Short mmCIF file of C-alpha atoms in Angstrom, two decimals:
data_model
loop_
_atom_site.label_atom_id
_atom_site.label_comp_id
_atom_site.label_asym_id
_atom_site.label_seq_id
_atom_site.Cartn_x
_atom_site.Cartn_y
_atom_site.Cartn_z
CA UNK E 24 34.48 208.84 -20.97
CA UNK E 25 36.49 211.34 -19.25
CA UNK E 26 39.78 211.09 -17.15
CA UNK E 27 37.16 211.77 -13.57
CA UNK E 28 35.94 208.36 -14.56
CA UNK E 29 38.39 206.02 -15.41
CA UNK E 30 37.15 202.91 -13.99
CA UNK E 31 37.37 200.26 -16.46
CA UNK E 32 37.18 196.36 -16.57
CA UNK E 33 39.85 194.10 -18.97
CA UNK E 34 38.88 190.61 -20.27
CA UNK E 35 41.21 188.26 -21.67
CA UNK E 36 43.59 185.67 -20.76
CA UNK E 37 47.13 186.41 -19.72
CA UNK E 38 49.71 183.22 -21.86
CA UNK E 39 53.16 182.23 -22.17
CA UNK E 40 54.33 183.31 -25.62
CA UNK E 41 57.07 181.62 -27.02
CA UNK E 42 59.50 183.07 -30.20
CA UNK E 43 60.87 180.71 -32.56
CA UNK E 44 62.96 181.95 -35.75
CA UNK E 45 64.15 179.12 -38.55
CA UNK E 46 62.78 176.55 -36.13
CA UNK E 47 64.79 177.65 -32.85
CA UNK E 48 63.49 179.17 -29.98
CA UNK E 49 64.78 182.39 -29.58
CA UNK E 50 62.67 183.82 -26.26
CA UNK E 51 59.89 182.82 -24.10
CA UNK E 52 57.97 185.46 -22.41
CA UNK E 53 54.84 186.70 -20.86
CA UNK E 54 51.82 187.09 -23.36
CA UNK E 55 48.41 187.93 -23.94
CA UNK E 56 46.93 190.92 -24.78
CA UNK E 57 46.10 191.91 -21.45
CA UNK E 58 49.77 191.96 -20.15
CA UNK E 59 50.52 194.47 -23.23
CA UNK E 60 47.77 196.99 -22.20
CA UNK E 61 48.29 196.65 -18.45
CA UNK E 62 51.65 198.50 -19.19
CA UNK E 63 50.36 201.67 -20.65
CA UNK E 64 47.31 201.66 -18.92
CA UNK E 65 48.90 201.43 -15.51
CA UNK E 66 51.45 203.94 -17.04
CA UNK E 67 48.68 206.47 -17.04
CA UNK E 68 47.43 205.39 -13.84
CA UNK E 69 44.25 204.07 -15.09
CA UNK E 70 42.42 202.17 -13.22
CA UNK E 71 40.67 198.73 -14.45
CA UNK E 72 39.72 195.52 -13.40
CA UNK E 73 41.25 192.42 -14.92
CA UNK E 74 39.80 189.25 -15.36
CA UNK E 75 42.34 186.89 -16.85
CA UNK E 76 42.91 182.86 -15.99
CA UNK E 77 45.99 181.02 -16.23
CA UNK E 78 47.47 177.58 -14.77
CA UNK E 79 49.00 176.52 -12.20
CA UNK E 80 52.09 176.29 -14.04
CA UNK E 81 52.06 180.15 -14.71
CA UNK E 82 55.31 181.82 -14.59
CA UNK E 83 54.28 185.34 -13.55
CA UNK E 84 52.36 185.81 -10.83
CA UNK E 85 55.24 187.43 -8.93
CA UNK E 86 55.36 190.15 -11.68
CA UNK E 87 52.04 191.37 -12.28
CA UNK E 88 49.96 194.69 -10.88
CA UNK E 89 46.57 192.78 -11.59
CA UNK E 90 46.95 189.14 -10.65
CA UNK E 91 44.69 186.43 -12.81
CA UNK E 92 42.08 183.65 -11.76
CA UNK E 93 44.19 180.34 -11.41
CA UNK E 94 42.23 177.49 -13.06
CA UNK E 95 42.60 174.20 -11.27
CA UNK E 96 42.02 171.97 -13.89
CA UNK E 97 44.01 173.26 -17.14
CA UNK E 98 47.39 174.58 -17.82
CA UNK E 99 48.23 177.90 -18.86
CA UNK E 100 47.40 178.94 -22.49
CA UNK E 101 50.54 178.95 -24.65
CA UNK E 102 50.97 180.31 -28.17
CA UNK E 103 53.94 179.38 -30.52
CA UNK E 104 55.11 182.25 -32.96
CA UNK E 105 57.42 181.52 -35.88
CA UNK E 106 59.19 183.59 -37.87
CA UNK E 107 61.59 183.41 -40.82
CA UNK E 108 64.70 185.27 -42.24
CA UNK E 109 62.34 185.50 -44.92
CA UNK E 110 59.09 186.45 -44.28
CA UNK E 111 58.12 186.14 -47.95
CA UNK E 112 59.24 182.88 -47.89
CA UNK E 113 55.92 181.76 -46.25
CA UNK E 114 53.49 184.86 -46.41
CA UNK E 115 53.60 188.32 -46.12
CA UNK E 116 53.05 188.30 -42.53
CA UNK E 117 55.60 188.63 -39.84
CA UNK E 118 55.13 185.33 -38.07
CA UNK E 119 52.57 182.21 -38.01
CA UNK E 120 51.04 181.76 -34.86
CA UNK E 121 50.14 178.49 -33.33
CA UNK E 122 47.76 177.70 -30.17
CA UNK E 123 49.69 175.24 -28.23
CA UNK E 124 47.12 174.81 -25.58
CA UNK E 125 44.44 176.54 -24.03
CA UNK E 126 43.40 177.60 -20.01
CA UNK E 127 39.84 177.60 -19.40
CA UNK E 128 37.43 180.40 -20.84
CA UNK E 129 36.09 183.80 -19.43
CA UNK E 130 32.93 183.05 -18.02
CA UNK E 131 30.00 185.64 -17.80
CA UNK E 132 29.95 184.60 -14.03
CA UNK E 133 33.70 185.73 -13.94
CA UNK E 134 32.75 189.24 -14.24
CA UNK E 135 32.30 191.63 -11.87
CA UNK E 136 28.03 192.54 -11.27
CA UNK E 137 28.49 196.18 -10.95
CA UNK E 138 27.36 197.91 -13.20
CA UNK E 139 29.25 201.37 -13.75
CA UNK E 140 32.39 201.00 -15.63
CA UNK E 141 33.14 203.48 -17.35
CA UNK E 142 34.86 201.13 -20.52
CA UNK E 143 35.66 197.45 -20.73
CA UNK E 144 38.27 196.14 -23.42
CA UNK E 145 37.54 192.31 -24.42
CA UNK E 146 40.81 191.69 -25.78
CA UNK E 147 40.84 188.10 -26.29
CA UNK E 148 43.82 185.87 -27.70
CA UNK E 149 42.74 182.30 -27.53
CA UNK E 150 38.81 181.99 -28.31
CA UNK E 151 37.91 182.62 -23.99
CA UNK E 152 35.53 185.09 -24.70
CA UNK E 153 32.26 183.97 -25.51
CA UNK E 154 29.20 185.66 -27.08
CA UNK E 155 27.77 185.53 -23.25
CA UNK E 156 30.65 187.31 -21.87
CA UNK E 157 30.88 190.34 -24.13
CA UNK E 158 27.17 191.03 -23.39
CA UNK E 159 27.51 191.06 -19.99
CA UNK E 160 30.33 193.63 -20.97
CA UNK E 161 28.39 195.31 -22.72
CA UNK E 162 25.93 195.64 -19.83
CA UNK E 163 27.69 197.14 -17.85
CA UNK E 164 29.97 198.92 -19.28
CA UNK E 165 29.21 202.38 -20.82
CA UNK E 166 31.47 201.89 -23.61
CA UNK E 167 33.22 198.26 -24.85
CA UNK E 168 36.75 198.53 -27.26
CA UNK E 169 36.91 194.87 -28.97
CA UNK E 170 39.55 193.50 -30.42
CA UNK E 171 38.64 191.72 -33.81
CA UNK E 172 41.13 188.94 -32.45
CA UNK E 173 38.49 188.02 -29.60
CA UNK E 174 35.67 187.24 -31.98
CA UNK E 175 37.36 185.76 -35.49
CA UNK E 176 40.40 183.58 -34.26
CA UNK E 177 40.07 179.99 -35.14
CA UNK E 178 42.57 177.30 -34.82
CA UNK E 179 43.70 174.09 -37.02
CA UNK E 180 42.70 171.39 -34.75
CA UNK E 181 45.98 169.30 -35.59
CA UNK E 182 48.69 171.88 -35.21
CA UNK E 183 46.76 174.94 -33.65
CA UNK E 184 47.57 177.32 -36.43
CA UNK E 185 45.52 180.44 -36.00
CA UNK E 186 42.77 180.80 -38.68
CA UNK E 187 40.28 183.90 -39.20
CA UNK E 188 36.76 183.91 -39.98
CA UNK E 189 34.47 186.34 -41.08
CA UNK E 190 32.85 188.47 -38.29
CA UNK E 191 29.47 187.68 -39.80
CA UNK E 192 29.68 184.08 -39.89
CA UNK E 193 30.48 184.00 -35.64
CA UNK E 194 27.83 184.11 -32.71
CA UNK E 195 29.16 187.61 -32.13
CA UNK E 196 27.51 188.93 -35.15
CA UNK E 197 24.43 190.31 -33.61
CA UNK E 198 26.21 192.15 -30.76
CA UNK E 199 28.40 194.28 -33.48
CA UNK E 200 25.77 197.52 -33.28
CA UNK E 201 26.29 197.74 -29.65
CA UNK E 202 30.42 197.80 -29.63
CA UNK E 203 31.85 201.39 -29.50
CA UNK E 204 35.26 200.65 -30.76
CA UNK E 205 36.40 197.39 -32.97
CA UNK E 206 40.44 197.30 -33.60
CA UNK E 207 41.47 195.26 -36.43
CA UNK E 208 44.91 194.63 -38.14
CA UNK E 209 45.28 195.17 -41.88
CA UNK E 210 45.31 191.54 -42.29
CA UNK E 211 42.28 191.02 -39.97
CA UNK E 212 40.50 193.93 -42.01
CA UNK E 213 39.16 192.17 -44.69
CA UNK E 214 37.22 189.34 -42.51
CA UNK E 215 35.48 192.11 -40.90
CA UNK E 216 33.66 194.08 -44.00
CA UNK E 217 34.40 197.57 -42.50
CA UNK E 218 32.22 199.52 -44.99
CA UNK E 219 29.39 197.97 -43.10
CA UNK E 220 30.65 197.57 -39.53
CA UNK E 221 31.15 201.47 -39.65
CA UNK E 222 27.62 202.24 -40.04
CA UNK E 223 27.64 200.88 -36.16
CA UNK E 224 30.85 201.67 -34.73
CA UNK E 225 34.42 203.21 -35.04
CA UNK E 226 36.88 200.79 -36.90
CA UNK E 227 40.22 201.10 -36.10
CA UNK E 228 42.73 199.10 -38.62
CA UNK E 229 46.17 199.29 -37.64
CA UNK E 230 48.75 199.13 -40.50
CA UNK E 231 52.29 198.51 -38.59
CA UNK E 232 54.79 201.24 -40.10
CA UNK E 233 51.94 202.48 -42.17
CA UNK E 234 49.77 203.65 -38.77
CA UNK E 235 46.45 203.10 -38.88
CA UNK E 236 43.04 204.14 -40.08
CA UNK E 237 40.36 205.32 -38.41
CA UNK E 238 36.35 204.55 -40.07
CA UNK E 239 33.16 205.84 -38.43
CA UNK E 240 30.22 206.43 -40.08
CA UNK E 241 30.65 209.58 -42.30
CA UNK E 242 34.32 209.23 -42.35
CA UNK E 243 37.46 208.17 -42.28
CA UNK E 244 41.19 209.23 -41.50
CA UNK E 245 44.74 208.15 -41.67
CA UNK E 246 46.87 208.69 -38.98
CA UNK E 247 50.56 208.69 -38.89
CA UNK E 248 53.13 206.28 -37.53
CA UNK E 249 56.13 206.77 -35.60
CA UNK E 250 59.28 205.57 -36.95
CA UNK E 251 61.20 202.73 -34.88
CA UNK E 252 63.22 199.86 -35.39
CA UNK E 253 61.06 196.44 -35.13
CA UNK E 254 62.46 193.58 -32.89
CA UNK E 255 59.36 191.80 -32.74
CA UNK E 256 55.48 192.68 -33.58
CA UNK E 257 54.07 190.96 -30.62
CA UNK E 258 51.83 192.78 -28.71
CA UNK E 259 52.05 195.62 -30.91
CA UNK E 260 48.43 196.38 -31.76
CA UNK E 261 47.40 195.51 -27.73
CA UNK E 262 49.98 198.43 -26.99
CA UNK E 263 47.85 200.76 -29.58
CA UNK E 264 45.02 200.12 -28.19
CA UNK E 265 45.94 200.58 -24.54
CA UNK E 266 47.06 203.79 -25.99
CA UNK E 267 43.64 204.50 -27.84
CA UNK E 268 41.89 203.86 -24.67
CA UNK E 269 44.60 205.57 -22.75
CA UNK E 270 44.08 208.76 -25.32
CA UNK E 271 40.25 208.88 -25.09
CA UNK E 272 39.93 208.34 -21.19
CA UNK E 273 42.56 211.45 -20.90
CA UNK E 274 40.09 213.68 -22.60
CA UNK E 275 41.19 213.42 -26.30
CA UNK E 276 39.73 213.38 -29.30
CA UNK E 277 39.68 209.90 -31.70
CA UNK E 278 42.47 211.53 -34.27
CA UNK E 279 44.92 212.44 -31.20
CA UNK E 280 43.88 209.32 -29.26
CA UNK E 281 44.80 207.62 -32.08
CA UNK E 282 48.63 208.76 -32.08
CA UNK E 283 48.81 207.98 -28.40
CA UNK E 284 47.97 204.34 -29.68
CA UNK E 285 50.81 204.53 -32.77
CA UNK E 286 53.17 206.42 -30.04
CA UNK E 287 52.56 203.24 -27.92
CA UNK E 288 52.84 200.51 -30.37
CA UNK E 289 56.00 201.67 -31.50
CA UNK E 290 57.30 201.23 -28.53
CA UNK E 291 56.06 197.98 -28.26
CA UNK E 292 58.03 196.20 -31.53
CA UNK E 293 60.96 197.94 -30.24
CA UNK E 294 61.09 195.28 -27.26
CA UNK E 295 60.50 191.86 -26.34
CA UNK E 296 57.17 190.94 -24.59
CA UNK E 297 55.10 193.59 -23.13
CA UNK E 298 57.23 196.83 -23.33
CA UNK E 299 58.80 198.62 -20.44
CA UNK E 300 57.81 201.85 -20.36
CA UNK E 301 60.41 204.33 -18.52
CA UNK E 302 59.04 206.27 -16.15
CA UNK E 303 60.55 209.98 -17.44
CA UNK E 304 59.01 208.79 -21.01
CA UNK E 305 55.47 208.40 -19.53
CA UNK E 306 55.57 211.73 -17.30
CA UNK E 307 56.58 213.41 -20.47
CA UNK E 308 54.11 211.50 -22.54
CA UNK E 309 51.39 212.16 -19.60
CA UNK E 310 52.29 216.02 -19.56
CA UNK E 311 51.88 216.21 -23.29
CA UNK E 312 48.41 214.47 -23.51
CA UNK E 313 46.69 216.43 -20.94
CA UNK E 314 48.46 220.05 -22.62
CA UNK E 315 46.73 218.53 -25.71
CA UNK E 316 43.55 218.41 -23.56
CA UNK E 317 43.45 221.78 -22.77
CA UNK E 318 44.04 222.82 -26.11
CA UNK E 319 41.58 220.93 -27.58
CA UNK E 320 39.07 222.32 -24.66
CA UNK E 321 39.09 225.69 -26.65
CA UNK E 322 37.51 223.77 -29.60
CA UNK E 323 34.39 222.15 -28.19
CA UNK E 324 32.46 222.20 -31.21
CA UNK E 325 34.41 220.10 -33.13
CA UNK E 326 33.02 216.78 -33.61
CA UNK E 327 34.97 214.02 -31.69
CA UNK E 328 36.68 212.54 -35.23
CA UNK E 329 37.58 215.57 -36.35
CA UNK E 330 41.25 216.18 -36.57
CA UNK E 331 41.70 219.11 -34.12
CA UNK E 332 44.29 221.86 -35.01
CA UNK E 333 47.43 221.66 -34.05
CA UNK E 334 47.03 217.89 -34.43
CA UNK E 335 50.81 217.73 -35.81
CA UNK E 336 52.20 219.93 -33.41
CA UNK E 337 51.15 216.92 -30.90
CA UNK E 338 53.15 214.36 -33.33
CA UNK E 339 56.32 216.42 -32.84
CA UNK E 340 55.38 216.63 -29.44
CA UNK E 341 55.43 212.61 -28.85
CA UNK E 342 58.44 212.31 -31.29
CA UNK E 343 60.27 214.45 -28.95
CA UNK E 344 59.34 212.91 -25.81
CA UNK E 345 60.70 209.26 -27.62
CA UNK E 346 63.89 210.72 -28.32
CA UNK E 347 64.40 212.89 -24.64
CA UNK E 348 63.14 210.27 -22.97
CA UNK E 349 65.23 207.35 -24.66
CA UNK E 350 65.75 204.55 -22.07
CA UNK E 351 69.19 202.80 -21.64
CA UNK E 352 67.96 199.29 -22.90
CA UNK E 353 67.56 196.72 -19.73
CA UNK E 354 66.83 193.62 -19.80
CA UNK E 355 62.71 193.16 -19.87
CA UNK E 356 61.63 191.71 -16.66
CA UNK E 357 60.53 187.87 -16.98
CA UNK E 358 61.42 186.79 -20.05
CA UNK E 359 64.29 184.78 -21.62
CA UNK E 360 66.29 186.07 -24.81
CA UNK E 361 68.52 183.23 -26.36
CA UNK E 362 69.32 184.91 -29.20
CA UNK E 363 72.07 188.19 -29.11
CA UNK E 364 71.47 188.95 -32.55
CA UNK E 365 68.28 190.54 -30.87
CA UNK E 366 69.84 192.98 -29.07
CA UNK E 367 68.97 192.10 -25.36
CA UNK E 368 69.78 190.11 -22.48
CA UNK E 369 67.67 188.77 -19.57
CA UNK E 370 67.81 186.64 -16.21
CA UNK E 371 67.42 183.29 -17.64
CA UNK E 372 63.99 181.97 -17.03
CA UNK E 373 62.30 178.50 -18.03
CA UNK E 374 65.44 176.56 -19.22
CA UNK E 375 63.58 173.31 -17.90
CA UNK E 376 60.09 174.68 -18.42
CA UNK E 377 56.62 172.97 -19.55
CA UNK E 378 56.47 174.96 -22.56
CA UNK E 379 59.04 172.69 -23.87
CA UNK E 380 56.61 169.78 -23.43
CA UNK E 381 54.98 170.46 -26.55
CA UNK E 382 57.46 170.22 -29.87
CA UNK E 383 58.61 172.47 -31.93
CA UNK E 384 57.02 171.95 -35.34
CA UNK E 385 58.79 173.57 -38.61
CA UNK E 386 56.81 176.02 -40.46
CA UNK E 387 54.66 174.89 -43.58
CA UNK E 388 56.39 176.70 -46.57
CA UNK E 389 53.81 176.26 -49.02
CA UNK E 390 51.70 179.34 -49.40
#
């Protein structure tokens, strides 16, 4: 999968996410894990298709590079995410998620029928992929990055809290040996059984300010974060793996591909909705992956998990380009911050929206 051919195809749904802290709404915004990777993707100049559905009620059609399928019969998905002062309070994650409603699914029949893409990402967020749909993506794509999310979300059928199941207990089960890359949170991990998946393909569990891990067969490696100050986790792990993909198109090998994805998520939890990424960062950030490629050329031989020398040189390297490269913060196109504490201001979007129609239920506190 080389940088000559970079034509890939994207499946997931495109949502309205909306923010609520101690039971007030703090921002609305565009979601879905397709909006997140779009960013970096596009940043590189990568080209994809997208196949994404939304409602006629969607807010963003005005502000995207890759525009979706408009269902005519159901409204736009919409997630609620709640978070605490407290995060302990509830659980040790950053936020409960709820499913407020749901657009139609990703049909197989939605899919392009050529047959020579070069990667496809089913990246998922509210059960629209189907068993059907990721293997026709795996028929005709050479290589297929899943996100865990796509296969093991469930969702409380009163209040639409997201729920995980096991990977082996889903209909997806029997397409696991043909998947090249599988991304999993830490708290996704453990529904997965990675000891087993690995046999099969790479696992990639991403650990927030811990990095992540990378698991293949006959291995397995940590790989660094980069420090940054968290505003909110959305998105974060679709930005890593836009950056993974990014990393491995560009020439590089899994370990340095890797930090492209921690460089990118980073950026992500630094922002509100999917990141803005300036364009002096990604020219640096662009210059410094493909130097890394021709380094790496002179090492051939080395197997493609194999942390190449000079592999913290290129840490440094992306730690550099963060801090040159800082942006003056701007307000993030198309989305709605009520609450300054955050740190960032926005056109005001939605006041009257149909997100609203839908209440805003108070956290469970029991553990």
């Amino acid at each position: 999968m080389g940088a000559n051919r970079n034509h890939g195809l994207i499946v997931g749904n495109y949502c309205h996410d909306v923010l609520i802290k101690d039971d007030v709404v703090l921002a609305q915004t565009l979601g879905g894990a397709v909006s997140f990777i779009a960013s970096v993707l596009d940043g590189f100049n990568i080209s994809a298709n997208y196949v994404s559905k939304v409602g006629s009620d969607f807010s963003y059609n005005n502000q995207l590079n890759h525009p979706p399928i408009v269902s005519q019969s159901e409204k736009t998905t919409v997630f609620h995410a709640y978070f605490v002062s407290d995060p302990s309070e509830i659980r040790r994650e950053d936020r409960v998620l709820k499913k407020i409603r749901s657009c139609d699914p990703i049909l197989a029949t939605d899919l392009p029928d050529e047959v020579n893409f070069s990667f496809g990402m089913a990246v998922g967020i509210g059960g629209e992929i189907s068993p059907e749909t990721l293997e026709k993506m795996l028929d005709i794509c050479e290589v297929v990055f899943v996100d865990i999310q796509a296969l093991i979300r469930d969702f409380d059928e009163i209040d639409g809290t997201v729920k995980l199941v096991n990977l082996k207990d889903t209909k997806f089960a029997h397409l696991i040996p043909r998947i090249g890359f599988l991304k999993a949170s830490a708290e996704e991990a453990p529904y997965v059984d990675v000891d087993e998946v690995r046999k099969f393909c790479c696992v990639v569990v991403t650990s927030g300010k811990d990095g992540c891990t990378v698991y293949w067969k006959d291995g397995e490696m940590q790989i660094s974060p980069f420090s940054t100050v968290q505003v909110d986790p959305t998105g974060a792990g679709d930005s890593f793996l836009g950056g993974l993909v990014a990393g491995l198109v560009e020439g590089l090998k899994v370990p340095d591909a890797a930090m492209v994805g921690n460089f990118f998520g980073s950026l992500t939890v630094g922002q509100i909705g999917p990141p803005e990424l300036d364009s002096r960062l990604m020219q640096k950030v662009k210059d410094e992956v493909r130097t890394r490629k021709m380094q790496c050329d002179e090492h051939d031989d080395e197997s493609r998990f194999t942390k190449p020398s000079g592999h913290e040189q290129f840490i440094a390297s992306l730690s550099a380009a963060k801090l040159v490269t800082a942006r003056t913060v701007s307000p993030n196109v198309g989305h709605e911050v009520l609450d300054p504490n955050l740190g960032y201001t926005s056109n005001q979007m939605f006041c009257n929206n149909s997100i609203y129609e839908e209440p805003i239920k108070s956290i469970d506190a029991k553990p």
